[in-house]
Tab-separated table of C-alpha atoms in Angstrom:
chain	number	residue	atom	x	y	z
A	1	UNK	CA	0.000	0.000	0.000
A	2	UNK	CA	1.637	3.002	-1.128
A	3	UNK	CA	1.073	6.307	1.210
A	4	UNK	CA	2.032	10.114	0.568
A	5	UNK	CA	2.437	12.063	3.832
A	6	UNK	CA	2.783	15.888	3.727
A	7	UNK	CA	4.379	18.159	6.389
A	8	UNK	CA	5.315	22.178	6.543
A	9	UNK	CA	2.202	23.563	6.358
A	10	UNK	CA	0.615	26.122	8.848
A	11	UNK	CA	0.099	30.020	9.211
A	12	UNK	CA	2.809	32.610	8.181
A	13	UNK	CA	2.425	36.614	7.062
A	14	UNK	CA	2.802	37.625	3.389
A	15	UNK	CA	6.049	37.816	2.742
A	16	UNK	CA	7.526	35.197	4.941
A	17	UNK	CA	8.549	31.106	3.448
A	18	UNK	CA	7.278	27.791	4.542
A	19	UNK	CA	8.659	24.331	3.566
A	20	UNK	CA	6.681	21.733	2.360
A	21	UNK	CA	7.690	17.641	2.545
A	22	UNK	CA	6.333	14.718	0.955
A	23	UNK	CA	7.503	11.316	1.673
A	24	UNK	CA	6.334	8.183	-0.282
A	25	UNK	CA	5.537	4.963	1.579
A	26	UNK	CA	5.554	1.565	0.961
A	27	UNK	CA	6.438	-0.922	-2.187
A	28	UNK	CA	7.410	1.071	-4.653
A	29	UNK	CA	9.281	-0.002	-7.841
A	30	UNK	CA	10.009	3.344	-9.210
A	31	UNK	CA	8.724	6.779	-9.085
A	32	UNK	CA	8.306	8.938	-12.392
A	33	UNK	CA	6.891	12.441	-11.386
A	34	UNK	CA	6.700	14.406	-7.736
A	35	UNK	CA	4.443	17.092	-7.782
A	36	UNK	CA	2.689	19.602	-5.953
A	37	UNK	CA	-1.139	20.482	-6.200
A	38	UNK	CA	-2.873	23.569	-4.627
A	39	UNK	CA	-6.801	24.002	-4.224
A	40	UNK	CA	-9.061	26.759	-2.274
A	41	UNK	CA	-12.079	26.076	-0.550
A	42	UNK	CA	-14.792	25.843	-3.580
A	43	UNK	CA	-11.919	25.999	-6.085
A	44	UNK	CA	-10.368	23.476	-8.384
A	45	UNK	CA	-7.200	21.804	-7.963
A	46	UNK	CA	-4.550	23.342	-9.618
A	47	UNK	CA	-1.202	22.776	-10.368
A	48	UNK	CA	1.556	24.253	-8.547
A	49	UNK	CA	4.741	22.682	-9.598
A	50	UNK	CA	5.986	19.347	-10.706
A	51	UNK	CA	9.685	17.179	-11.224
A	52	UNK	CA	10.204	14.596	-13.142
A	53	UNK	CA	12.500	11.951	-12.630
A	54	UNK	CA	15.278	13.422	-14.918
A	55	UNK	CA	15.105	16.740	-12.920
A	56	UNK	CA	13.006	18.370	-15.306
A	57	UNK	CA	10.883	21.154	-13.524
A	58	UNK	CA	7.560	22.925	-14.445
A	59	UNK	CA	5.524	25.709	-12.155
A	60	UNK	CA	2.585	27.612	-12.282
A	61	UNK	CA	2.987	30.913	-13.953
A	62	UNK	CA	1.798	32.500	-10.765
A	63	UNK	CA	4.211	31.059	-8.476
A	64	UNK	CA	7.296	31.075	-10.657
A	65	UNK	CA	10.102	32.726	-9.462
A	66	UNK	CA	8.678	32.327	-5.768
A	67	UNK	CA	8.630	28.677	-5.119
A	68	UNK	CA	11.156	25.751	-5.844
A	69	UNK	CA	10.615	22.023	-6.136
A	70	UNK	CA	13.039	19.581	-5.598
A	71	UNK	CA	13.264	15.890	-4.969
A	72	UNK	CA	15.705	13.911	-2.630
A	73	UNK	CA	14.915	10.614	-5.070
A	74	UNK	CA	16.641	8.184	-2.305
A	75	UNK	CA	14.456	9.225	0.446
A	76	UNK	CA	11.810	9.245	-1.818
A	77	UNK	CA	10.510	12.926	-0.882
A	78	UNK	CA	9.675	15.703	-2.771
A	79	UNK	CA	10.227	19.674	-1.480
A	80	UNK	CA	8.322	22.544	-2.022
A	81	UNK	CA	9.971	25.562	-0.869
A	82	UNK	CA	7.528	28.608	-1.199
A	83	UNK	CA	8.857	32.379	-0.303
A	84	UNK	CA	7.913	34.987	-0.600
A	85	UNK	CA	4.060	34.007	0.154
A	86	UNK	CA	1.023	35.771	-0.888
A	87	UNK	CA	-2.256	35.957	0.653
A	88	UNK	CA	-3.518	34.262	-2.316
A	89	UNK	CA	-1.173	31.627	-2.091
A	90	UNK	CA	-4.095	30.362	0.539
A	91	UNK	CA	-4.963	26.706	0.046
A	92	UNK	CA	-4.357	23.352	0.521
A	93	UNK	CA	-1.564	21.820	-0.471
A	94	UNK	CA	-1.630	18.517	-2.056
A	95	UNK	CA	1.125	16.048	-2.728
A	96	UNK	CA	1.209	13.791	-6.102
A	97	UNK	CA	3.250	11.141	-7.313
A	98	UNK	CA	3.036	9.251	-10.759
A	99	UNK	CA	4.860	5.920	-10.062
A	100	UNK	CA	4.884	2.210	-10.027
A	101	UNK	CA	4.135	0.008	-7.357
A	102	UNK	CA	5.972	-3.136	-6.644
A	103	UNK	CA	3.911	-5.840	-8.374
A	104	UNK	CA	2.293	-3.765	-10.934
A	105	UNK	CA	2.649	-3.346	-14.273
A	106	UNK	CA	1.844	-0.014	-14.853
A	107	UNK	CA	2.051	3.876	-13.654
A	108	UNK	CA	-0.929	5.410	-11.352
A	109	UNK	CA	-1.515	8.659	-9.685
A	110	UNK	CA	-1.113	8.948	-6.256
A	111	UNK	CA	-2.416	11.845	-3.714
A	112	UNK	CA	-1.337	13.217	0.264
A	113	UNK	CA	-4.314	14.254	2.505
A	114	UNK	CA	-3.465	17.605	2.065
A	115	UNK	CA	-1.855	20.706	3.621
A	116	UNK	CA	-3.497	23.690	4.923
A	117	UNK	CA	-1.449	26.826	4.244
A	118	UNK	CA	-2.382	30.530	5.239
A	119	UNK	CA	-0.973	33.484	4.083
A	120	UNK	CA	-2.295	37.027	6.423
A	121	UNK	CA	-2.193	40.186	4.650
């Protein structure tokens, strides 16, 4: 059973950074992409930014230059470092993961729970 846990979130005032952490769990046979997702309360899910397993790296035009993604592929977690916040950079903050499970034979999408981060004006 492959899990994604999330960690970093919370409350901070525009301007200031947070760190976000994802950490795969479980059989896993290879990972492909690492991602993060963002979505407000009513809102869609929307993409934030995403690696893929050669290092390649694509954001969200309204985020880029802000926040950085990176990967530590060993420990099988993916970083979201996001400064300086916005107010509207108010969501939650989901974690995603295209990969392969042990015992399968092909990719699937995987999600975290989620999470919450505020940004006060």
């Amino acid at each position: 059973q492959v899990q994604l846990v999330e960690s970093g979130g919370g409350f901070v005032q525009a301007g200031g950074s947070l760190r976000l952490s994802c950490t795969a769990s479980g059989s896993i046979f290879s990972i492909y992409i690492m991602g993060w997702y963002r979505q407000v309360s009513g809102g869609q899910r929307e993409l934030v930014a995403t690696i893929t397993s050669g290092g390649t790296t694509d954001y969200a035009g309204s985020v880029k230059g802000r926040f950085t993604i990176s990967r530590d592929i060993a420990k099988r977690t993916v970083y979201l470092q996001m400064n300086p916040l916005k107010p509207e950079d108010t969501a939650v903050y989901y974690c995603y993961m295209n990969l392969r499970a042990l015992g399968t034979f092909r990719d699937m999408d995987y999600w975290g729970k989620g999470t919450l981060v505020t940004v006060s004006s």
